[in-house]
Short mmCIF file of C-alpha atoms in Angstrom, two decimals:
data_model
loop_
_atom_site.label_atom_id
_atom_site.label_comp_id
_atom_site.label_asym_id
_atom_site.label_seq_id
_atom_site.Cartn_x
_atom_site.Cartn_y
_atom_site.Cartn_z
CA UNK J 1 0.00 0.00 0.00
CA UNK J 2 1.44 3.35 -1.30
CA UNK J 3 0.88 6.04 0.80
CA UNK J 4 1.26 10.25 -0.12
CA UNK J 5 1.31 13.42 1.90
CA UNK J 6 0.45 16.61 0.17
CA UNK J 7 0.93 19.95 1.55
CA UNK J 8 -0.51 22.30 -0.37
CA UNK J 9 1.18 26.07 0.08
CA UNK J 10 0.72 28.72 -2.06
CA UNK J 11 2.64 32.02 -1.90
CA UNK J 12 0.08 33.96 -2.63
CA UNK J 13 -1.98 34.52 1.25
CA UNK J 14 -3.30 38.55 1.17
CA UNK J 15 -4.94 38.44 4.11
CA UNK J 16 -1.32 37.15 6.66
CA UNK J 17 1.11 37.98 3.78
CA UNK J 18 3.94 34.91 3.05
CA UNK J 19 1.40 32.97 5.45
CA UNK J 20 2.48 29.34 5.02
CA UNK J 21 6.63 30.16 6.12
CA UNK J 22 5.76 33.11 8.65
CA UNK J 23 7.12 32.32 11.85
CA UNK J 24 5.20 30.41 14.16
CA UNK J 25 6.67 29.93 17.66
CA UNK J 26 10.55 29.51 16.65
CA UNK J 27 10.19 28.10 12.94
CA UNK J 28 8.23 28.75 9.45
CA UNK J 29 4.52 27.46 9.96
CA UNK J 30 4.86 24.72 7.16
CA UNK J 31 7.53 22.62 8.60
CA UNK J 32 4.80 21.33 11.64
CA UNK J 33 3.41 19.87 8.59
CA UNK J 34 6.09 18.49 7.19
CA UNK J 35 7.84 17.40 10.52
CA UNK J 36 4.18 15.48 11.53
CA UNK J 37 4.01 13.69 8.25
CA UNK J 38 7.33 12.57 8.34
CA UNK J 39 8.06 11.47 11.88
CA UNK J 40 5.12 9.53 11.38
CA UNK J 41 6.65 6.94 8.95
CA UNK J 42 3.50 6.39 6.79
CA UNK J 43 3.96 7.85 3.51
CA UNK J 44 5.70 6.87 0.32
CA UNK J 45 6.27 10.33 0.06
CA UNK J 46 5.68 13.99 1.67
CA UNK J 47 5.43 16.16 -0.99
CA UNK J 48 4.45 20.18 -1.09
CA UNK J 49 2.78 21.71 -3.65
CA UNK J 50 3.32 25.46 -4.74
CA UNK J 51 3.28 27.94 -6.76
CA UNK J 52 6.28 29.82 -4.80
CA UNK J 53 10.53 29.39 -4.95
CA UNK J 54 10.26 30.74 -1.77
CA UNK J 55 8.11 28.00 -0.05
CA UNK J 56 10.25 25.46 -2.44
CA UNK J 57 13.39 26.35 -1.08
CA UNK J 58 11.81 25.88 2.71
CA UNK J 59 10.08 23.26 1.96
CA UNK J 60 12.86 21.19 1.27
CA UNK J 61 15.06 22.01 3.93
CA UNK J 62 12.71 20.21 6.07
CA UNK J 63 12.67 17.34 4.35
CA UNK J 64 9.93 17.89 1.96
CA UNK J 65 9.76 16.91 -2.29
CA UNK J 66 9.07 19.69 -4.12
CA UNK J 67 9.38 17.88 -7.77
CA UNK J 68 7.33 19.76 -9.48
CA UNK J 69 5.83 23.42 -9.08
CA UNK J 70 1.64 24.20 -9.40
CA UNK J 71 0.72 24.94 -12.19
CA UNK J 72 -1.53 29.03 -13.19
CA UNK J 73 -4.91 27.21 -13.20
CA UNK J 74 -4.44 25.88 -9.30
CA UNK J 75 -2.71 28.79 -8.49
CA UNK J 76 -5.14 31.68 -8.73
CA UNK J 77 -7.74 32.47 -6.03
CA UNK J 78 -10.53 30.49 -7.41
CA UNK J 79 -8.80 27.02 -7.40
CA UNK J 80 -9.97 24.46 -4.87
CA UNK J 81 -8.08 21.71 -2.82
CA UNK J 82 -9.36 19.18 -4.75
CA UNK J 83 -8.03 20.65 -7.87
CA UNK J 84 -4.20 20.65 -6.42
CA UNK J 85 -4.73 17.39 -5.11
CA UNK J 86 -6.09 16.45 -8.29
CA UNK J 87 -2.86 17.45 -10.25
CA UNK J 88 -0.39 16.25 -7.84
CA UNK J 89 -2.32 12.81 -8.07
CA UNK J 90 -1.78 13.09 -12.16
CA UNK J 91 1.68 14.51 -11.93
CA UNK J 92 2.91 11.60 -10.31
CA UNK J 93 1.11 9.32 -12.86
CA UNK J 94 2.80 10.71 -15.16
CA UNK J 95 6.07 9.74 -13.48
CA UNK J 96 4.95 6.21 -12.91
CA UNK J 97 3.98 6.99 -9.85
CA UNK J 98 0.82 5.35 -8.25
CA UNK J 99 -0.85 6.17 -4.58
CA UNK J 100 -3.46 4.46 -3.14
CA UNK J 101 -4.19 6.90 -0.43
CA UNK J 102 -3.96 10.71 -0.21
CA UNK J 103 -3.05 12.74 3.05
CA UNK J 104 -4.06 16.10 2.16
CA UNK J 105 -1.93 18.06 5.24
CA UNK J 106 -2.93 22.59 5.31
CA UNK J 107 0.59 24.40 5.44
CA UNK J 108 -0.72 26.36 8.34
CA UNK J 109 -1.75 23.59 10.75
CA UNK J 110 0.52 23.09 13.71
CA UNK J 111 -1.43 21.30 15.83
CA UNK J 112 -1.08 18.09 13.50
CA UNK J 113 0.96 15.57 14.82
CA UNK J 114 2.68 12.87 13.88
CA UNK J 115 0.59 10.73 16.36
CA UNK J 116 -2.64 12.07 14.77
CA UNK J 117 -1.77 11.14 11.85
CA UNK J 118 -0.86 7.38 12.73
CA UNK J 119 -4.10 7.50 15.10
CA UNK J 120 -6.36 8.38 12.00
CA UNK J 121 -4.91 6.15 9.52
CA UNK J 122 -5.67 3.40 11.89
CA UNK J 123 -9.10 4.67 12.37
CA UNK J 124 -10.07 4.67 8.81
CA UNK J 125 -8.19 1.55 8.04
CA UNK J 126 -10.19 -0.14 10.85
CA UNK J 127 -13.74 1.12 9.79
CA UNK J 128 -13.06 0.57 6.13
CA UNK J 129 -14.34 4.17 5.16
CA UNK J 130 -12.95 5.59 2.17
CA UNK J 131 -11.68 8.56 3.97
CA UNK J 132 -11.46 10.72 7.44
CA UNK J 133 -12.24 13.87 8.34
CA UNK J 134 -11.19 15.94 11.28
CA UNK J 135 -13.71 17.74 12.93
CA UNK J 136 -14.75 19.71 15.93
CA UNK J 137 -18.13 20.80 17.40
CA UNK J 138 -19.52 24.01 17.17
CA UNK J 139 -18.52 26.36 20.73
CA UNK J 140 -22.36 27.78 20.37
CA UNK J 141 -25.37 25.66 18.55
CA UNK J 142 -25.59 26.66 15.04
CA UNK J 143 -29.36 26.31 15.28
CA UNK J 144 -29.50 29.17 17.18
CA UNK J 145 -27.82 31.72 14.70
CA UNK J 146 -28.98 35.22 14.54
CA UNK J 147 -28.98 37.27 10.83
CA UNK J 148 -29.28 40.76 10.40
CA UNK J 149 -31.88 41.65 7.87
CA UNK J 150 -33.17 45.20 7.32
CA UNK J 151 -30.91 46.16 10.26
CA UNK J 152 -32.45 43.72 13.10
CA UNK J 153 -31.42 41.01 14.22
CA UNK J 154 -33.79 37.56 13.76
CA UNK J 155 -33.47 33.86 14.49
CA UNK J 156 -32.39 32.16 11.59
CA UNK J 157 -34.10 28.98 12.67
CA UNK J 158 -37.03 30.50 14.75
CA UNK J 159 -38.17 26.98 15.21
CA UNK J 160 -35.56 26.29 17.67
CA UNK J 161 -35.69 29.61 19.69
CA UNK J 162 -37.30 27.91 22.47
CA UNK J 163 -35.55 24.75 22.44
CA UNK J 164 -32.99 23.65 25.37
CA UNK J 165 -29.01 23.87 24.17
CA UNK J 166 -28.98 20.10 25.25
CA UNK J 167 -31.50 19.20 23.46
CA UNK J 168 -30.52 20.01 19.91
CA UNK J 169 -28.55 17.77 17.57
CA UNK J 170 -24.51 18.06 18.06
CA UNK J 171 -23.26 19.92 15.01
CA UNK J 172 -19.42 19.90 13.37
CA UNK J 173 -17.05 21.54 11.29
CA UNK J 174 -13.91 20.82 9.44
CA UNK J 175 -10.95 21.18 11.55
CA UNK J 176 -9.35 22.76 8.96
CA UNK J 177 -5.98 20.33 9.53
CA UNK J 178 -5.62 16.95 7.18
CA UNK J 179 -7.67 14.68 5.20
CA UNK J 180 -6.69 11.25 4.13
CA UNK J 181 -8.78 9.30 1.60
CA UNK J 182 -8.55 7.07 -1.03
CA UNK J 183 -7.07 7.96 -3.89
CA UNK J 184 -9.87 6.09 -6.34
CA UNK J 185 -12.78 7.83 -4.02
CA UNK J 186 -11.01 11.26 -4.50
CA UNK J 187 -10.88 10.47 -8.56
CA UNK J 188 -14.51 9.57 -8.24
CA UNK J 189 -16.22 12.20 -6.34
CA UNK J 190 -13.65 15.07 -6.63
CA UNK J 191 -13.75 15.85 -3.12
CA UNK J 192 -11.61 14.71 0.00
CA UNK J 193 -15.41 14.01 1.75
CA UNK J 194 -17.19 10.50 -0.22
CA UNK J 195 -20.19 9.14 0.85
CA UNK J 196 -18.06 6.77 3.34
CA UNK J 197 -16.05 9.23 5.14
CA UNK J 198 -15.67 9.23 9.00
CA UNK J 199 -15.12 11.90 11.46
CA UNK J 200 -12.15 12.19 14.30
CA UNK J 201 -13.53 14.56 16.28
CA UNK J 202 -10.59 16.92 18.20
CA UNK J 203 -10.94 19.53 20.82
CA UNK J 204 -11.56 22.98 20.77
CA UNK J 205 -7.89 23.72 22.36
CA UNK J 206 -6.27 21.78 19.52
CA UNK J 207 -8.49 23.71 16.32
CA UNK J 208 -7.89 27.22 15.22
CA UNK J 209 -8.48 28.66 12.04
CA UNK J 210 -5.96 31.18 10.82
CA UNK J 211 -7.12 33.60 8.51
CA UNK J 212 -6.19 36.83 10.33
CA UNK J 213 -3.45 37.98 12.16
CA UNK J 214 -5.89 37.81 15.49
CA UNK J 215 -6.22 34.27 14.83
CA UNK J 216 -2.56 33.78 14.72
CA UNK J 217 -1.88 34.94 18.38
CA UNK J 218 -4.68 32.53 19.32
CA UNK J 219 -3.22 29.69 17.38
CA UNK J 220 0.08 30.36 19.37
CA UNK J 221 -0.88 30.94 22.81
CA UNK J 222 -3.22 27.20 22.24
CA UNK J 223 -0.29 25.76 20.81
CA UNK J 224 1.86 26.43 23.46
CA UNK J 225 -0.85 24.92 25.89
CA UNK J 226 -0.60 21.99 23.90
CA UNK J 227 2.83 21.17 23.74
CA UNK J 228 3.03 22.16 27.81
CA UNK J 229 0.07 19.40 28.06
CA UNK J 230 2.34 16.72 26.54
CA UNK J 231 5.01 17.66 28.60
#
């Protein structure tokens, strides 16, 4: 069984500029990526795909393949993960190169360990899904939203207004961290979630988002509770 790791960086992040190699607590954001996915001995290959020489040249100083760079089309601000994914699985094929499972890893995910990694393979191995999902539940019950329309503020599910926190369905997101599924379910649906994908559901200390430099700080400060936790 051939396993792959793609991280997929691009240079070009507006919002945190040079986002996937700023410095995150002592050393460029990408290599906890690259470090998880190779300490954890499962894959054929870690690879990173970009668009950047930049990211390249880091990349591959921690141990990373960069052997071939992204192309325009997945490079722009409309391309998807499943497109990148898509031509790094092709790429390879080209070089006679065949995976049967994908480990889709973000660039800006530090809480990803190698143990994580090794703990969800064996998951999904186990339930014989297709692929796995990280996820964590929502802090507040989505059901309960609020909109603004017309400037006032309304339920957006006034059917649940009255209903007790406890009593409404648990609801998840996407952790935002890794994906691994099977390379001919990925081919087939186009997506890293099939019909038989499973959740590992992680804890609100270990998930953060980083889109703004707000939720950088917050990614630190948890990550340093983290790694004092394991210690």
């Amino acid at each position: 069984m051939n396993l792959i790791a793609i991280i997929t960086a691009r240079g070009g992040s507006k919002r945190i500029p040079k986002k996937n190699v700023k410095e995150f607590c002592g050393k460029p954001i990408i290599a906890y990526s690259i470090e998880a996915a190779l300490q954890s001995e499962l894959f054929d290959e870690v690879m990173v795909s970009t668009d950047s020489e930049e990211i390249k040249v880091i990349a591959e100083s921690y141990g990373a393949n960069v052997p071939f760079m992204r192309s325009e089309e997945t490079s722009n601000d409309f391309a998807v993960t499943a497109d990148v994914v898509e031509e790094v699985i092709h790429e390879y094929e080209k070089r006679g190169n065949v995976f049967d499972w994908i480990c889709c890893i973000y660039p800006t995910a530090p809480f990803v360990t190698a143990a994580k990694l090794k703990a969800a393979f064996e998951m999904v191995m186990k339930e014989s899904a297709d692929s796995l999902t990280p996820v964590v539940s929502f802090s507040y019950p989505p059901q309960r939203g609020l909109i603004i329309r017309d400037g006032r503020l309304q339920y957006k599910y006034p059917e649940y207004e009255l209903t007790r926190s406890q009593d409404l369905e648990v609801m998840y997101h996407d952790a935002g961290q890794f994906y691994f599924c099977k390379t001919d379910a990925f081919l087939q649906y186009h997506s890293l979630m099939t019909n038989e994908t499973i959740p590992m559901i992680l804890q609100e200390r270990e998930v953060q988002d980083i889109d703004h430099y707000s939720d950088w700080e917050l990614a630190e400060i948890k990550y340093k509770l983290m790694i004092k936790k394991e210690h």
